[in-house]
Short mmCIF file of C-alpha atoms in Angstrom, two decimals:
data_model
loop_
_atom_site.label_atom_id
_atom_site.label_comp_id
_atom_site.label_asym_id
_atom_site.label_seq_id
_atom_site.Cartn_x
_atom_site.Cartn_y
_atom_site.Cartn_z
CA MET R 999 -0.01 -0.01 0.16
CA ILE R 1000 0.99 3.84 -0.45
CA SER R 1001 0.40 6.66 1.46
CA VAL R 1002 -2.28 9.62 0.12
CA ASP R 1003 0.92 11.68 -0.97
CA ASP R 1004 3.10 9.18 -2.87
CA TYR R 1005 -0.60 8.53 -4.67
CA ARG R 1006 -1.41 12.14 -5.16
CA ASP R 1007 2.42 12.63 -6.93
CA ARG R 1008 1.52 9.78 -9.00
CA VAL R 1009 -1.62 10.67 -10.61
CA ALA R 1010 0.03 14.58 -10.92
CA GLU R 1011 2.60 12.68 -13.00
CA LEU R 1012 0.36 11.07 -15.31
CA LEU R 1013 -1.73 13.87 -15.90
CA GLY R 1014 1.25 16.46 -16.68
CA THR R 1015 0.65 20.14 -17.26
CA ALA R 1016 -1.82 21.77 -19.82
CA PRO R 1017 0.01 24.30 -22.18
CA ALA R 1018 -0.76 27.79 -21.26
CA THR R 1019 -3.19 29.40 -22.92
CA ALA R 1020 -4.25 33.06 -23.29
CA LEU R 1021 -8.36 33.20 -22.92
CA PRO R 1022 -10.11 36.57 -22.54
CA LEU R 1023 -11.39 37.15 -19.04
CA ALA R 1024 -14.99 36.32 -18.73
CA ALA R 1025 -14.03 32.96 -20.39
CA ALA R 1026 -11.08 32.19 -17.67
CA ALA R 1027 -13.67 31.30 -14.96
CA GLY R 1028 -12.83 28.51 -13.02
CA LEU R 1029 -9.38 27.53 -14.56
CA VAL R 1030 -6.08 28.12 -12.88
CA LEU R 1031 -3.28 31.13 -13.75
CA ALA R 1032 -0.26 29.69 -15.41
CA GLU R 1033 1.50 32.81 -14.25
CA ASP R 1034 1.13 36.16 -11.70
CA VAL R 1035 -1.53 38.34 -13.61
CA ARG R 1036 -0.02 42.39 -13.38
CA ALA R 1037 -2.05 45.10 -14.01
CA GLY R 1038 -0.68 47.43 -16.97
CA VAL R 1039 -1.26 50.66 -14.58
CA SER R 1040 -1.77 51.18 -10.64
CA LEU R 1041 -5.07 52.55 -9.87
CA PRO R 1042 -5.48 54.41 -7.92
CA PRO R 1043 -2.31 55.81 -9.29
CA PHE R 1044 -1.86 57.09 -5.51
CA ASP R 1045 -1.94 55.87 -1.87
CA ASN R 1046 -5.61 56.36 -1.00
CA SER R 1047 -7.45 55.58 2.47
CA ALA R 1048 -9.48 52.56 3.13
CA MET R 1049 -11.28 54.35 5.70
CA ASP R 1050 -12.75 57.57 7.19
CA GLY R 1051 -10.43 58.82 9.54
CA TYR R 1052 -7.66 61.42 10.04
CA ALA R 1053 -4.43 61.18 7.99
CA VAL R 1054 -0.70 61.10 10.78
CA ARG R 1055 2.28 60.51 11.14
CA ALA R 1056 2.44 57.08 13.60
CA ALA R 1057 5.12 58.92 15.32
CA ASP R 1058 2.96 62.12 16.84
CA VAL R 1059 0.39 59.20 17.70
CA THR R 1060 2.10 56.85 19.88
CA ALA R 1061 1.17 58.06 22.85
CA ALA R 1062 -2.16 58.68 22.37
CA PRO R 1063 -4.54 59.64 23.44
CA VAL R 1064 -2.94 63.04 21.76
CA THR R 1065 -5.24 65.90 20.64
CA LEU R 1066 -3.72 67.60 16.59
CA PRO R 1067 -4.87 70.10 15.00
CA VAL R 1068 -6.95 69.46 11.88
CA ALA R 1069 -5.13 71.35 9.22
CA ASP R 1070 -7.03 69.87 6.29
CA ASP R 1071 -10.31 67.87 5.11
CA ILE R 1072 -9.45 65.47 1.94
CA PRO R 1073 -12.40 64.28 0.49
CA ALA R 1074 -12.26 61.87 -1.95
CA GLY R 1075 -11.29 62.69 -5.46
CA ARG R 1076 -9.60 65.92 -4.50
CA VAL R 1077 -6.31 65.80 -6.37
CA ASP R 1078 -4.64 69.18 -4.89
CA VAL R 1079 -3.45 67.57 -1.63
CA ARG R 1080 -1.05 69.45 1.24
CA PRO R 1081 1.56 67.57 2.43
CA LEU R 1082 1.13 66.87 6.23
CA GLU R 1083 3.07 68.93 8.32
CA PRO R 1084 4.67 67.40 12.15
CA GLY R 1085 1.95 67.30 14.95
CA THR R 1086 -0.85 68.07 12.55
CA ALA R 1087 -3.49 65.76 11.37
CA HIS R 1088 -5.58 65.84 7.86
CA ARG R 1089 -9.27 64.81 8.04
CA ILE R 1090 -9.19 62.10 5.24
CA MET R 1091 -12.33 60.40 3.71
CA THR R 1092 -12.49 56.82 2.03
CA GLY R 1093 -10.62 56.53 -1.50
CA ALA R 1094 -9.23 60.30 -0.93
CA PRO R 1095 -5.38 60.46 -1.76
CA LEU R 1096 -3.23 60.23 1.37
CA PRO R 1097 -0.93 63.31 1.80
CA PRO R 1098 2.63 63.18 1.59
CA GLY R 1099 4.03 62.56 4.96
CA ALA R 1100 1.31 60.78 6.18
CA ASP R 1101 2.27 56.87 7.22
CA ALA R 1102 -0.72 56.10 9.22
CA VAL R 1103 -4.90 56.57 9.15
CA VAL R 1104 -6.80 56.80 12.65
CA MET R 1105 -10.16 55.45 11.92
CA VAL R 1106 -12.92 58.42 13.42
CA GLU R 1107 -14.06 55.65 15.75
CA ASP R 1108 -10.71 55.87 17.36
CA THR R 1109 -11.14 59.81 17.74
CA ASP R 1110 -13.70 62.23 18.81
CA GLY R 1111 -14.47 63.01 15.52
CA GLY R 1112 -13.40 66.97 15.64
CA THR R 1113 -13.02 69.26 13.00
CA GLU R 1114 -10.96 72.02 14.55
CA THR R 1115 -8.82 69.92 16.49
CA VAL R 1116 -9.33 65.99 16.85
CA THR R 1117 -8.50 63.77 19.84
CA ILE R 1118 -6.77 60.47 19.34
CA SER R 1119 -7.70 57.70 21.76
CA ALA R 1120 -6.38 54.32 20.56
#
């Protein structure tokens, strides 16, 4: 008697590998990729926020709770994003571009939701 792993290896040898075939995406349902798929362009073409909250520098909030001035509001779709200055926060919406200088987004649920200043609790 052979082990399940040996049996699986023998069956795989008998089946072999099918040649790679280029197909339209709609015709590829249920098939296995022969190689990694890579997009031709990055979409969106910028780092964006996955949630509503406040864009911050992580170093500014490690000692939470902290209160920071809110220097800007960044809605989704905005293109003229100002850099984040140390010791400040930018209110940011889901899908909006992260401002240069920000390396974290604090969820609005972890704040007091302020508009002039924001207290970050976690």
